[in-house]
Amino acid sequence: MKKRIMVDMDDVITTGGFLHLINEYLKTNYTEDNFESFYMQDIVPNKDEFFKWFKTHNMYDYCSLTPNVYEVLEKLSKNYEIFIGTSYIIRDIIKDTAFLLPQKYEFLINTFPFINPNNIIFLGNKSVLNCDIKIDDRIDNLDGAKTKILFTAWHNKNISKDELNSKDIKRANNWKEIENIFLKEGININEWT
């Protein structure tokens, strides 16, 4: 039986869509370096108006694939069972976020034909997924895995190596690092630092 890997979608597989829409709405040129908090929308003065406007757009029309993600996931899919675990909940509009489900699903099935559509899971609390390996940009989403990999994003860059070590979490800065961990001969994930 193949080992199972859960991979997060936003800011791990895709990048930039939400920020693009914030910039378009505010007529600004923010980059990820302008943010430390996970919630980029906190910079928007009138969130109600922003989210009304936001819901008329598909943020996946404006996102990019994280560099090398397609190639690495395709290679991993030959040796591991890949699951996409992605949240569709937006803190500020909790009761009205179901519009993201078809957007995410269509993007994933059209972009990654080698991932089984039955392995796309929409959920907020990822601790219920007991996969062998989890790759996510949020520490709390890594619970329930034997091997936990924090994918570097703007909002987690300041988490120290000591804190990650204390929680038995490894950091990956990009998909090439993930490829090296799992696909190169002679690398033992338990020895990876």
mmCIF file of N, CA and C in Angstrom, residues 8-15 32-33 38 66-67 135-139 142 149-159 164 169-175 177-178 192:
data_model
loop_
_atom_site.group_PDB
_atom_site.id
_atom_site.type_symbol
_atom_site.label_atom_id
_atom_site.label_comp_id
_atom_site.label_asym_id
_atom_site.label_seq_id
_atom_site.Cartn_x
_atom_site.Cartn_y
_atom_site.Cartn_z
ATOM 1 N N ASP A 8 -1.663 20.796 1.008
ATOM 2 C CA ASP A 8 -2.542 21.960 1.058
ATOM 3 C C ASP A 8 -2.580 22.613 -0.321
ATOM 4 N N MET A 9 -3.609 23.376 -0.588
ATOM 5 C CA MET A 9 -3.745 24.039 -1.894
ATOM 6 C C MET A 9 -3.207 25.466 -1.873
ATOM 7 N N ASP A 10 -3.850 26.350 -1.097
ATOM 8 C CA ASP A 10 -3.519 27.780 -1.139
ATOM 9 C C ASP A 10 -2.178 28.050 -0.461
ATOM 10 N N ASP A 11 -1.304 28.729 -1.196
ATOM 11 C CA ASP A 11 0.031 29.113 -0.747
ATOM 12 C C ASP A 11 0.982 27.931 -0.611
ATOM 13 N N VAL A 12 0.566 26.771 -1.100
ATOM 14 C CA VAL A 12 1.452 25.609 -1.191
ATOM 15 C C VAL A 12 1.482 25.122 -2.644
ATOM 16 N N ILE A 13 0.305 24.907 -3.215
ATOM 17 C CA ILE A 13 0.190 24.548 -4.633
ATOM 18 C C ILE A 13 0.020 25.803 -5.483
ATOM 19 N N THR A 14 -0.826 26.721 -4.995
ATOM 20 C CA THR A 14 -1.086 27.964 -5.735
ATOM 21 C C THR A 14 -0.586 29.156 -4.934
ATOM 22 N N THR A 15 -0.404 30.244 -5.635
ATOM 23 C CA THR A 15 0.030 31.468 -4.974
ATOM 24 C C THR A 15 -0.505 32.675 -5.727
ATOM 25 N N GLU A 32 3.756 39.941 -1.087
ATOM 26 C CA GLU A 32 3.694 39.127 0.125
ATOM 27 C C GLU A 32 4.599 39.669 1.221
ATOM 28 N N ASP A 33 5.691 40.312 0.829
ATOM 29 C CA ASP A 33 6.622 40.871 1.817
ATOM 30 C C ASP A 33 6.001 41.987 2.658
ATOM 31 N N PHE A 38 -1.416 36.034 8.599
ATOM 32 C CA PHE A 38 -2.041 35.116 7.642
ATOM 33 C C PHE A 38 -3.194 35.785 6.910
ATOM 34 N N THR A 66 2.725 27.325 -7.729
ATOM 35 C CA THR A 66 4.000 27.484 -7.048
ATOM 36 C C THR A 66 5.066 26.821 -7.924
ATOM 37 N N PRO A 67 6.238 27.444 -8.091
ATOM 38 C CA PRO A 67 7.255 26.871 -8.979
ATOM 39 C C PRO A 67 7.554 25.398 -8.682
ATOM 40 N N ILE A 135 1.854 18.269 4.067
ATOM 41 C CA ILE A 135 2.587 19.450 3.609
ATOM 42 C C ILE A 135 1.591 20.602 3.624
ATOM 43 N N ASP A 136 1.859 21.596 4.474
ATOM 44 C CA ASP A 136 0.910 22.698 4.654
ATOM 45 C C ASP A 136 1.690 23.928 5.083
ATOM 46 N N ASP A 137 1.073 25.105 4.925
ATOM 47 C CA ASP A 137 1.742 26.346 5.345
ATOM 48 C C ASP A 137 1.300 26.787 6.741
ATOM 49 N N ARG A 138 0.448 26.002 7.388
ATOM 50 C CA ARG A 138 0.011 26.316 8.754
ATOM 51 C C ARG A 138 0.319 25.134 9.664
ATOM 52 N N ILE A 139 0.963 25.418 10.785
ATOM 53 C CA ILE A 139 1.380 24.365 11.714
ATOM 54 C C ILE A 139 0.199 23.536 12.197
ATOM 55 N N LEU A 142 -0.967 20.424 10.346
ATOM 56 C CA LEU A 142 -0.074 19.279 10.208
ATOM 57 C C LEU A 142 -0.371 18.163 11.204
ATOM 58 N N ILE A 149 5.514 18.608 7.329
ATOM 59 C CA ILE A 149 6.362 19.535 6.582
ATOM 60 C C ILE A 149 5.648 20.878 6.465
ATOM 61 N N LEU A 150 6.276 21.900 7.023
ATOM 62 C CA LEU A 150 5.749 23.261 6.916
ATOM 63 C C LEU A 150 6.309 23.890 5.649
ATOM 64 N N PHE A 151 5.416 24.237 4.731
ATOM 65 C CA PHE A 151 5.830 24.887 3.489
ATOM 66 C C PHE A 151 5.951 26.384 3.759
ATOM 67 N N THR A 152 7.093 26.954 3.460
ATOM 68 C CA THR A 152 7.348 28.354 3.777
ATOM 69 C C THR A 152 6.429 29.282 2.993
ATOM 70 N N ALA A 153 5.783 30.182 3.744
ATOM 71 C CA ALA A 153 4.938 31.232 3.177
ATOM 72 C C ALA A 153 5.207 32.507 3.964
ATOM 73 N N TRP A 154 4.701 33.637 3.459
ATOM 74 C CA TRP A 154 4.984 34.921 4.084
ATOM 75 C C TRP A 154 4.645 34.949 5.566
ATOM 76 N N HIS A 155 3.600 34.253 5.957
ATOM 77 C CA HIS A 155 3.091 34.353 7.326
ATOM 78 C C HIS A 155 3.760 33.385 8.303
ATOM 79 N N ASN A 156 4.626 32.485 7.798
ATOM 80 C CA ASN A 156 5.277 31.551 8.722
ATOM 81 C C ASN A 156 6.798 31.634 8.714
ATOM 82 N N LYS A 157 7.338 32.635 8.020
ATOM 83 C CA LYS A 157 8.796 32.755 7.910
ATOM 84 C C LYS A 157 9.474 32.966 9.257
ATOM 85 N N ASN A 158 8.773 33.579 10.204
ATOM 86 C CA ASN A 158 9.386 33.898 11.491
ATOM 87 C C ASN A 158 9.271 32.774 12.510
ATOM 88 N N ILE A 159 8.691 31.654 12.142
ATOM 89 C CA ILE A 159 8.640 30.523 13.074
ATOM 90 C C ILE A 159 10.043 29.924 13.143
ATOM 91 N N LEU A 164 9.902 24.642 15.490
ATOM 92 C CA LEU A 164 9.551 23.548 14.585
ATOM 93 C C LEU A 164 10.101 22.223 15.108
ATOM 94 N N ILE A 169 8.479 19.142 13.351
ATOM 95 C CA ILE A 169 8.070 19.637 12.036
ATOM 96 C C ILE A 169 9.316 20.026 11.247
ATOM 97 N N LYS A 170 9.363 19.603 10.008
ATOM 98 C CA LYS A 170 10.432 19.992 9.089
ATOM 99 C C LYS A 170 9.927 21.147 8.238
ATOM 100 N N ARG A 171 10.848 21.963 7.732
ATOM 101 C CA ARG A 171 10.474 23.078 6.852
ATOM 102 C C ARG A 171 10.957 22.795 5.435
ATOM 103 N N ALA A 172 10.100 23.131 4.466
ATOM 104 C CA ALA A 172 10.490 23.089 3.052
ATOM 105 C C ALA A 172 10.234 24.474 2.484
ATOM 106 N N ASN A 173 11.237 25.053 1.866
ATOM 107 C CA ASN A 173 11.117 26.402 1.314
ATOM 108 C C ASN A 173 10.543 26.415 -0.094
ATOM 109 N N ASN A 174 10.557 25.273 -0.770
ATOM 110 C CA ASN A 174 10.074 25.217 -2.152
ATOM 111 C C ASN A 174 9.850 23.755 -2.540
ATOM 112 N N TRP A 175 9.321 23.545 -3.734
ATOM 113 C CA TRP A 175 9.004 22.188 -4.180
ATOM 114 C C TRP A 175 10.229 21.399 -4.585
ATOM 115 N N GLU A 177 12.937 21.350 -2.828
ATOM 116 C CA GLU A 177 13.341 20.733 -1.566
ATOM 117 C C GLU A 177 12.484 19.511 -1.265
ATOM 118 N N ILE A 178 11.197 19.607 -1.535
ATOM 119 C CA ILE A 178 10.314 18.450 -1.314
ATOM 120 C C ILE A 178 10.697 17.310 -2.242
ATOM 121 N N TRP A 192 16.541 14.366 7.765
ATOM 122 C CA TRP A 192 16.470 15.658 7.081
ATOM 123 C C TRP A 192 16.397 16.773 8.095
#
